[in-house]
Coordinates of C-alpha atoms and ligand atoms in Angstrom, one line a residue:
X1 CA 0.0 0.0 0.0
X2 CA 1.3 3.7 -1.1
X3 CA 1.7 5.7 1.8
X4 CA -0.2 9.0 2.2
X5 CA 1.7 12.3 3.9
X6 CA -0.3 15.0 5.4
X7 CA 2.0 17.6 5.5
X8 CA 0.8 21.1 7.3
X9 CA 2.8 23.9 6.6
X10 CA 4.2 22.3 3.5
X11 CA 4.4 25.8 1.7
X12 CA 7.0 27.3 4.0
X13 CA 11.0 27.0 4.1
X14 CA 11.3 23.1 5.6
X15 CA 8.1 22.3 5.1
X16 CA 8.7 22.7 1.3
X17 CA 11.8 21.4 1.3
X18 CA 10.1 18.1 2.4
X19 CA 7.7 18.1 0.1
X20 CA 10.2 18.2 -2.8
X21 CA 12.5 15.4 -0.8
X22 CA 9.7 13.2 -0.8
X23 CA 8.1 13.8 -4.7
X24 CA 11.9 12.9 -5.7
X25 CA 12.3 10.1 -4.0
X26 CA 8.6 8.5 -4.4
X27 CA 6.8 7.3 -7.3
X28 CA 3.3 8.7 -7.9
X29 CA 1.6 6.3 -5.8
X30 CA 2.7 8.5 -3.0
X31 CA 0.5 10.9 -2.0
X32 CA 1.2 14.2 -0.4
X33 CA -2.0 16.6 0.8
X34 CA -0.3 20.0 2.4
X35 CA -2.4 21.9 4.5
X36 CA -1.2 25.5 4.8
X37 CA -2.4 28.8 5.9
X38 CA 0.1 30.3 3.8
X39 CA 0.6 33.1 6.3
X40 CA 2.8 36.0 5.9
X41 CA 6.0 33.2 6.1
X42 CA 4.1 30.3 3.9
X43 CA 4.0 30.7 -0.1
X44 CA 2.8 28.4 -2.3
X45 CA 5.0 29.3 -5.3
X46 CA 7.9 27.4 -3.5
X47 CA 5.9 24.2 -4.5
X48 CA 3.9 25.6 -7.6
X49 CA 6.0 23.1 -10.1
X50 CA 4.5 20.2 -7.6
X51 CA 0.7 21.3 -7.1
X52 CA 0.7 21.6 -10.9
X53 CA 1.9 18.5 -11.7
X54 CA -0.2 16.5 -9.4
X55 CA 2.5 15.4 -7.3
X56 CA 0.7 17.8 -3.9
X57 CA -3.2 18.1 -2.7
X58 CA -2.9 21.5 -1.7
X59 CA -5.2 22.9 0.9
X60 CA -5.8 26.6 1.5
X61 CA -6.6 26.2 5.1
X62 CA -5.7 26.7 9.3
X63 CA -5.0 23.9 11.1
X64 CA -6.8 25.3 14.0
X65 CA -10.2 24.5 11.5
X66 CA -11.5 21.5 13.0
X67 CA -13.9 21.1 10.4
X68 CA -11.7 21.4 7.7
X69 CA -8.8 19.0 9.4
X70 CA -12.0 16.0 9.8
X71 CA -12.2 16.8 6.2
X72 CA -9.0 16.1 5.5
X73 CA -8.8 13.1 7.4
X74 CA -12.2 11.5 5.7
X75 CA -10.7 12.1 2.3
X76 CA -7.1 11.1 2.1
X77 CA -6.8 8.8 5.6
X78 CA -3.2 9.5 5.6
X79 CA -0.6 7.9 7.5
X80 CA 1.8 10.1 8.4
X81 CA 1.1 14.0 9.6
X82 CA 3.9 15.6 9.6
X83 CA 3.3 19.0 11.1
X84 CA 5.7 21.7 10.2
X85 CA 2.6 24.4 10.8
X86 CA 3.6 26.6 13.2
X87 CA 4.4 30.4 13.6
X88 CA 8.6 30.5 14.1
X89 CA 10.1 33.8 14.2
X90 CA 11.1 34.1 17.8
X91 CA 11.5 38.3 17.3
X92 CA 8.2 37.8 16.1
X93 CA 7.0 36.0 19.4
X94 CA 8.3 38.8 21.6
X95 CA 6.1 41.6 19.9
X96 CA 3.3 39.7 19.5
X97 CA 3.1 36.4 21.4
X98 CA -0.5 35.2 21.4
X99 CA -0.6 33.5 18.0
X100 CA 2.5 31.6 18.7
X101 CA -0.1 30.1 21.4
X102 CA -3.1 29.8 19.3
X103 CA -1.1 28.4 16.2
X104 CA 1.6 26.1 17.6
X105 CA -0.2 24.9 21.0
X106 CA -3.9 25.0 19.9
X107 CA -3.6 23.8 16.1
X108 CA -1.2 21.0 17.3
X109 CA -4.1 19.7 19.8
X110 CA -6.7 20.5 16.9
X111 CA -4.5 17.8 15.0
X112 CA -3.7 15.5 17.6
X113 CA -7.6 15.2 18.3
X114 CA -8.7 14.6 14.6
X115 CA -5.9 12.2 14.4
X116 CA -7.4 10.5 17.4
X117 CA -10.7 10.8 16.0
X118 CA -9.6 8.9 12.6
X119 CA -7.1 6.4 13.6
X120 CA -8.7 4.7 16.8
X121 CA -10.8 2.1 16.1
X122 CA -13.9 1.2 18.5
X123 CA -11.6 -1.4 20.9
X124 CA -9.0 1.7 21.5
X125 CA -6.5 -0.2 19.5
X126 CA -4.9 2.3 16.2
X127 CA -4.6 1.7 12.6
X128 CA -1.8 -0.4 11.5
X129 CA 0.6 2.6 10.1
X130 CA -0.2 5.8 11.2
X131 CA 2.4 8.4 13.2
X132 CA 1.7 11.5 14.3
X133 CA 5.3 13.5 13.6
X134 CA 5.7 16.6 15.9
X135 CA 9.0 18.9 14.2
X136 CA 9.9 20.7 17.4
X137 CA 12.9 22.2 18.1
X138 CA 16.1 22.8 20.1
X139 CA 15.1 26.1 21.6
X140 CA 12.7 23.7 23.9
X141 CA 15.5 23.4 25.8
X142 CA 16.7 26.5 26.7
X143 CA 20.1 27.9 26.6
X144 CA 23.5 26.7 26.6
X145 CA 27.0 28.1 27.8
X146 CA 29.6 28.9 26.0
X147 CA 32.0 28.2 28.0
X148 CA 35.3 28.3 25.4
X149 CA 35.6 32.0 23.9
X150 CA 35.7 33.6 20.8
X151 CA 39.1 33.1 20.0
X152 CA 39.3 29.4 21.3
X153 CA 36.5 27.0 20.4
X154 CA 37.7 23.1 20.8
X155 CA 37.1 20.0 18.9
X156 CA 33.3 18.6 19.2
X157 CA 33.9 15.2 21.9
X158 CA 35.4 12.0 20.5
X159 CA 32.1 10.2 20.1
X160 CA 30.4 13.2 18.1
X161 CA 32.9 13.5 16.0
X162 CA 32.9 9.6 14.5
X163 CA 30.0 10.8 13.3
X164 CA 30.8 13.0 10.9
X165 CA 34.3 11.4 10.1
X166 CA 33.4 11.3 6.4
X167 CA 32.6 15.0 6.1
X168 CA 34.8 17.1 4.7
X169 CA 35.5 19.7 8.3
X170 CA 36.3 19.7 11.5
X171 CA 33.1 20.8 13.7
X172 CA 34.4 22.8 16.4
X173 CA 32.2 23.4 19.7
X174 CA 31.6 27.2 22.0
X175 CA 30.7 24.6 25.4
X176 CA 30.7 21.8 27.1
X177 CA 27.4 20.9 26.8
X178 CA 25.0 19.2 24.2
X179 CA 21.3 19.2 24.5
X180 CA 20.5 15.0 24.6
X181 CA 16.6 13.7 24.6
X182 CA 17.0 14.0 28.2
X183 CA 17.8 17.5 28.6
X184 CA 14.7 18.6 30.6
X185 CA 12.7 21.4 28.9
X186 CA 13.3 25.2 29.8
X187 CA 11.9 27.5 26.9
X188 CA 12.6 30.9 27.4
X189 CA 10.5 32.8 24.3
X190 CA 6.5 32.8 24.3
X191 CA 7.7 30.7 21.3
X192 CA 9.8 28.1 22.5
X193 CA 7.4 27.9 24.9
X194 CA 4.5 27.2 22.8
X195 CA 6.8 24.6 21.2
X196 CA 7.4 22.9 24.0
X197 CA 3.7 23.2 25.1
X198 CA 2.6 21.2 22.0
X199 CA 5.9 18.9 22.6
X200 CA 4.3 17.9 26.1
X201 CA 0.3 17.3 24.1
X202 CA 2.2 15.3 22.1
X203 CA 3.6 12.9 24.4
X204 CA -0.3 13.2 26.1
X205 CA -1.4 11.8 23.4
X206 CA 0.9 8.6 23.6
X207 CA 0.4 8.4 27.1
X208 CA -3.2 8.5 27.7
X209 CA -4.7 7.1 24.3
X210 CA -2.0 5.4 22.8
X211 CA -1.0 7.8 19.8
X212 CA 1.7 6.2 17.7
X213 CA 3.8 9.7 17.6
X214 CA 7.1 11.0 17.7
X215 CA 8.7 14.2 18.2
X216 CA 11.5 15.5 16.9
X217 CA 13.9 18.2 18.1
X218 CA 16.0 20.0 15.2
X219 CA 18.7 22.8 15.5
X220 CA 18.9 26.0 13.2
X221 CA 18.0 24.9 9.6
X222 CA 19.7 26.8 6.4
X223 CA 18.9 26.4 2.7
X224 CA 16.9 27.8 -0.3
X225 CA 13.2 29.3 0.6
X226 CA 13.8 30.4 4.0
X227 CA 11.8 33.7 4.8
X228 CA 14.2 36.5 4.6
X229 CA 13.2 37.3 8.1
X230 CA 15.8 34.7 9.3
X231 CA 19.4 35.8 9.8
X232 CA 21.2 34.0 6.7
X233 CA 18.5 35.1 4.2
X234 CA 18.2 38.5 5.5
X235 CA 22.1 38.8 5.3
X236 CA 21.9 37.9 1.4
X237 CA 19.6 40.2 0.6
X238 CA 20.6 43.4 2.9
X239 CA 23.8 42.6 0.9
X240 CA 22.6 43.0 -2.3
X241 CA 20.5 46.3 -1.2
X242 CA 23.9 47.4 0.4
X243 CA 21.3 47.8 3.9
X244 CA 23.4 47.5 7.1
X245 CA 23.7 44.2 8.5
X246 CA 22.1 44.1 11.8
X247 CA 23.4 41.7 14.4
X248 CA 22.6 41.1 18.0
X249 CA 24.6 42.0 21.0
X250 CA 28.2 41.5 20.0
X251 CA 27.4 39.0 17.5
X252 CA 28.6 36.0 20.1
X253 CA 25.4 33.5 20.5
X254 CA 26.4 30.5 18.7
X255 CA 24.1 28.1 16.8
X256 CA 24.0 24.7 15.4
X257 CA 23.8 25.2 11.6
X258 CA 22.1 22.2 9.5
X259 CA 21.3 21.8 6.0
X260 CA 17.5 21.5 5.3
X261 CA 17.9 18.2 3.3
X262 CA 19.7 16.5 6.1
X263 CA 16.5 17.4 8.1
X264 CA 14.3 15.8 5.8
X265 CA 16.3 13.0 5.5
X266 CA 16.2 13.0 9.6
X267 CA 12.3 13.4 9.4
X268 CA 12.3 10.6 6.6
X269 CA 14.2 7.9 8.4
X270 CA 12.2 9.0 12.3
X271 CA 8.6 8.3 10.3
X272 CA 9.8 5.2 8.8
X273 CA 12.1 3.8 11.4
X274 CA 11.2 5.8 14.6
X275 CA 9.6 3.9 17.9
X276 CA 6.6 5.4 18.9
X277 CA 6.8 8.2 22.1
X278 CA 10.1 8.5 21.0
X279 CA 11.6 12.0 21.0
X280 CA 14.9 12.4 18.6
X281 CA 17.5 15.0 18.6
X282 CA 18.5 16.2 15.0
X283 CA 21.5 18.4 14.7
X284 CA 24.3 19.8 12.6
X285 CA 27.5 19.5 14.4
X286 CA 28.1 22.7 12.9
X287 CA 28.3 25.5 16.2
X288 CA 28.8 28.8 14.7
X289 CA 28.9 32.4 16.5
X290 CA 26.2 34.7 14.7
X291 CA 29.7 36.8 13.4
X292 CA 31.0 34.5 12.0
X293 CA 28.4 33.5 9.9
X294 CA 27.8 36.9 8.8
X295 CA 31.6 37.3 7.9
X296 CA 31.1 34.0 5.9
X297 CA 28.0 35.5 3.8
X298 CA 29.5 38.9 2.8
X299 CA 32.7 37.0 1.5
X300 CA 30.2 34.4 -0.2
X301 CA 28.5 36.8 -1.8
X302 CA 31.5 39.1 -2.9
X303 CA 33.1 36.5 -4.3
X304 CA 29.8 35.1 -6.4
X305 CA 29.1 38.3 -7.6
X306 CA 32.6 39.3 -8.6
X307 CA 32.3 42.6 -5.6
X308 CA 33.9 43.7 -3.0
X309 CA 32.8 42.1 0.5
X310 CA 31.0 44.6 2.2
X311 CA 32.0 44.3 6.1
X312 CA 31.3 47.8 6.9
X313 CA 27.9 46.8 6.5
X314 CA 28.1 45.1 9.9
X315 CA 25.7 47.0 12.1
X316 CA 25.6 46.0 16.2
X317 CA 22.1 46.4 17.3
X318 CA 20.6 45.9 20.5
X319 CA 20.2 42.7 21.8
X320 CA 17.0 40.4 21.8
X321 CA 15.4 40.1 25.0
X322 CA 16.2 36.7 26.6
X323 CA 18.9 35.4 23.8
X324 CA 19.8 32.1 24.1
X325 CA 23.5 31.9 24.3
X326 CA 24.2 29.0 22.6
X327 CA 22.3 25.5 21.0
X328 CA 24.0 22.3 20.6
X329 CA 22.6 19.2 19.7
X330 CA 24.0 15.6 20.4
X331 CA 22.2 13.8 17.8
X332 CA 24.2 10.1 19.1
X333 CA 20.7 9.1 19.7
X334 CA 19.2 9.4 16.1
X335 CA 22.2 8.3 14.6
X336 CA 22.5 5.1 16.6
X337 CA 18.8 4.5 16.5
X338 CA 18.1 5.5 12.8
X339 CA 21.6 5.2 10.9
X340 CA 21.1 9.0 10.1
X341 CA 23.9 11.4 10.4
X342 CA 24.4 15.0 9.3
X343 CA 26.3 15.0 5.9
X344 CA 26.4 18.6 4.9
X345 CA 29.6 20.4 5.9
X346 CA 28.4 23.9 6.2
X347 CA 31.3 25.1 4.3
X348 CA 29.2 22.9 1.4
X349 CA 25.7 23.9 2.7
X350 CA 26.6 27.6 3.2
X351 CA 28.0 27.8 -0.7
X352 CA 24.6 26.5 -1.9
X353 CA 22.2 28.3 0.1
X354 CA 24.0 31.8 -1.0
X355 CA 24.1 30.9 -4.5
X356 CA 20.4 29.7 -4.4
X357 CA 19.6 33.3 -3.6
X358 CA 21.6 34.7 -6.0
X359 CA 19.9 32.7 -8.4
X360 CA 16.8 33.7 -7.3
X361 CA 16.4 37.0 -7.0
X362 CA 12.6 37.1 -8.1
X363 CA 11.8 34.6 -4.9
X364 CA 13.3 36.9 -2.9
X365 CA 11.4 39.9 -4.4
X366 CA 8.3 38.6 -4.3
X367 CA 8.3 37.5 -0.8
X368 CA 9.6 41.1 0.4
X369 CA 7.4 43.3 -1.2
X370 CA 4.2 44.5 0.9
X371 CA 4.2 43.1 4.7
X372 CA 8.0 42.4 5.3
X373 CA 8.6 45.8 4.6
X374 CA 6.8 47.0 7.4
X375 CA 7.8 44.5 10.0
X376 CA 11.3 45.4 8.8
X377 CA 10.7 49.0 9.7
X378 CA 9.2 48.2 12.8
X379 CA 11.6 45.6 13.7
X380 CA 15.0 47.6 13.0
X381 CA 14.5 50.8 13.1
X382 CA 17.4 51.9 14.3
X383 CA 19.1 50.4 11.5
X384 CA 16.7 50.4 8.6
X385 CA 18.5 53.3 6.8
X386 CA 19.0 52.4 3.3
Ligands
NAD1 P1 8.1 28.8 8.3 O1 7.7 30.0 9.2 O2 9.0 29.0 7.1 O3 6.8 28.1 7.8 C1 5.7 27.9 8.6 C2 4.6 27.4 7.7 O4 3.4 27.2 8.5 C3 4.1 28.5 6.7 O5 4.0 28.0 5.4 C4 2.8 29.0 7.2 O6 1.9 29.5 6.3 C5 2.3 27.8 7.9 N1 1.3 28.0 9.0 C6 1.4 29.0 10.0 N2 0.2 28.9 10.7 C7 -0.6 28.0 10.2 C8 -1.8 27.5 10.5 N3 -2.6 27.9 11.5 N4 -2.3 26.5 9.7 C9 -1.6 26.0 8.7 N5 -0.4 26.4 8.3 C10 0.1 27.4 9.1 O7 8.7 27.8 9.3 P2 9.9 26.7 9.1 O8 11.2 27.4 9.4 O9 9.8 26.0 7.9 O10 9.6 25.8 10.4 C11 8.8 24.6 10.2 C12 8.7 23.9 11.5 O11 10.0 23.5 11.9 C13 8.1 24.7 12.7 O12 7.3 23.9 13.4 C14 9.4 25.1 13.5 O13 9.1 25.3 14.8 C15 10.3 23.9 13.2 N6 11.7 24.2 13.3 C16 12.3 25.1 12.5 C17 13.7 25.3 12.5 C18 14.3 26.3 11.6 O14 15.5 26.5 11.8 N7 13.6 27.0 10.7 C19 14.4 24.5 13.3 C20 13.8 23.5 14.1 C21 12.5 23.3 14.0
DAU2 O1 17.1 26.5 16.8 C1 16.0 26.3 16.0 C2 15.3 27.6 15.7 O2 16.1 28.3 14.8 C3 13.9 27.4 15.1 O3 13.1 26.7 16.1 C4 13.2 28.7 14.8 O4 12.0 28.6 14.2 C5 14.2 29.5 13.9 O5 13.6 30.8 13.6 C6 15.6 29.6 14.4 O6 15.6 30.5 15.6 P1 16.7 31.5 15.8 O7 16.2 32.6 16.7 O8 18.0 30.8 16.3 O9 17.0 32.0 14.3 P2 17.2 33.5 13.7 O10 17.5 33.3 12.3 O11 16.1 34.4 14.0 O12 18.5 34.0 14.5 C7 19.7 33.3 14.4 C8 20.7 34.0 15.3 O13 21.0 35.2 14.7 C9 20.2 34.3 16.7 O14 21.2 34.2 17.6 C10 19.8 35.8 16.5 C11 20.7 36.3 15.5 N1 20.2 37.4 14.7 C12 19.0 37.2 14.0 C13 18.5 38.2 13.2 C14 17.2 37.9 12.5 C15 20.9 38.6 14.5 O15 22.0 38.8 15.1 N2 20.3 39.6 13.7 C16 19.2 39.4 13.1 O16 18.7 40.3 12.4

């Protein structure tokens, strides 16, 4: 029997990038139904080529519509939901924190209970085949130290670093400490916290009823058809519109960088290989200090487009409120469990993604016109000086 993906949120950055992972690695018998709100961050043009050629259902709605969701259900029965619907800007969540609530806590539970509804039979037992996939994230749990400074990050441990022994770097780590499945939870953003909200209804719902689900905790994703809102693509395109640069504090909080494809491959092999009320740990091995990745882009960029790198673009701004340090993510878990390990170098990753946007100038153009515009005046203004 084909297998059938629900996929909400399928029309933003990961979202869409797993909807193209798995139309090119299925046959047609696979279907894939998105459900998206296409808010502000979602856009349907990033799977256009796949709507029109039959390969997506695509469905203009909320997944806070109950009605709509039991709709869903009764039509395609799927097997997996993979919910990726959420609203994920944490600068966003500070300003204006109630949808992150209504969206990620409230539409998760709005899914969890059709699910429920569709996949129990009458004796309690569930459908042979179904999971419930929860993409959470590392913020869940909190922050990190970074214990090693600027000048003196050390080799990831021994055990981490088998890992990635055929990639082409050397992963370097700000701390001592990873984030494991056992890290306890200790969100510090009205939107970590409504991740971790939804992580904990999740694991409810395997508890008390029985829900085959699993949850899984990535760190920062990069790639193509990432809302320019997020530090990389904003960096590409301030670039290009020679705006300044804006970076947080003194540009120290570290994150753990990982290509969007070796998420999907992650959320490919948990689906198919996970045990259910499992939580797993997806990660980079790729810690980088917010400067340095900006110094990375502007030479990327100077060097694609034949210009000179444009470091005095490099604006300190005030801080976030409550910014995590640092995120690092022991995946030893996933990998032992799963066979899955992070491939991308980011010196790979990062070349792609910045030529991607280079390439595709009109993406960006049409996703920045109208309401970025504004939140980008409200959001920097003491940098938005063109
Ligand atoms: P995104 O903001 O690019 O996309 C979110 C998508 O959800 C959009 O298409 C939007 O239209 C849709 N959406 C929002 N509210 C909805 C609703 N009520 N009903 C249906 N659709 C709705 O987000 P992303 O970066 O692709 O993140 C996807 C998921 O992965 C999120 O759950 C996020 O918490 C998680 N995650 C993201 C990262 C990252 O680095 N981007 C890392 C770890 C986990
Ligand atoms: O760790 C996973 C999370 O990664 C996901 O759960 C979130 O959905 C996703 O948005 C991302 O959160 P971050 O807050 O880490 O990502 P962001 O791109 O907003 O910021 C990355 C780092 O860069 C962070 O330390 C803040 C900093 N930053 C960001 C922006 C937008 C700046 O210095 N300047 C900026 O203008």
């Amino acid at each position: 029997m084909a297998t059938t993906y629900l996929v909400t949120g399928g029309a933003g950055f990961i979202g869409s990038n797993f909807v193209k992972y798995i139309a090119g690695r299925h046959d047609a018998a696979t279907r894939i139904v998105v459900l998206d709100a296409l808010t502000y961050a979602g856009n349907a043009a990033n799977i256009e080529a796949e709507i029109k050629s039959g390969r997506v259902e695509f469905v203009h709605g909320s997944i806070n519509d109950t009605t709509l969701v039991d709709s869903i259900f009764a039509e395609y029965d799927p097997d997996y939901v993979v919910n990726f619907a959420a609203e994920t800007h944490v600068d966003r969540s500070i300003t204006g924190p109630k949808i992150f609530s209504e969206t990620n806590v409230m539409g998760t539970v709005t899914l969890l209970d059709a699910a429920a509804r569709h996949w129990r039979l009458p004796d309690g037992a569930w459908w042979d085949g179904k999971k419930f996939l929860q993409i959470s994230t590392d913020e869940v749990y909190g922050s990190l130290a970074r214990d090693y400074d600027e000048a003196q990050p050390i080799d990831i441990p021994e055990t981490l670093r088998e890992l990635v022994s055929r990639r082409n770097d050397t992963p370097v780590s700000f701390g001592k400490k990873f984030f494991t499945e056992q890290t306890p939870l200790s969100p510090r953003s009205p939107y970590s916290a409504a991740k971790a909200s939804a992580d904990m209804l999740v694991m409810a719902w395997y508890h008390t009823y029985g829900m085959p689900v699993n949850i899984t905790r990535c760190s920062n994703n990069y790639g193509p058809m990432q809302f320019p809102e997020k530090l990389i693509p904003l960096l590409i395109n301030n670039i290009q519109e020679g705006r300044p640069l804006p970076v947080y504090g003194r540009g120290l909080n570290v994150r753990d960088w990982l290509y969007v494809d070796d998420h999907c491959a992650a959320i490919e092999a948990v689906l198919e290989k996970g045990t259910a009320g499992e939580v797993y740990n997806i990660g980079g091995l790729n810690e980088k200090a917010n400067i340095d990745i900006v110094r990375e882009v502007i030479a990327l960029v100077a060097e694609y487009t034949g210009t000179e790198p444009r470091y005095d673009l490099i604006d300190y701004v005030t801080d976030r409120p409550g910014h995590d340090m640092r995120y690092a993510i022991d995946p030893g878990k996933t990998a032992a469990e799963l066979g899955w390990i992070p491939m991308t170098a980011f010196s790979e990753g990062i070349r792609r993604t910045v030529k991607w946007y280079l390439d595709n100038r009109q993406w960006m153009h049409n996703v920045i016109s109208g309401e970025y515009r504004e939140y980008y005046r409200k959001q920097y203004k003491q940098t938005d000086r063109p």
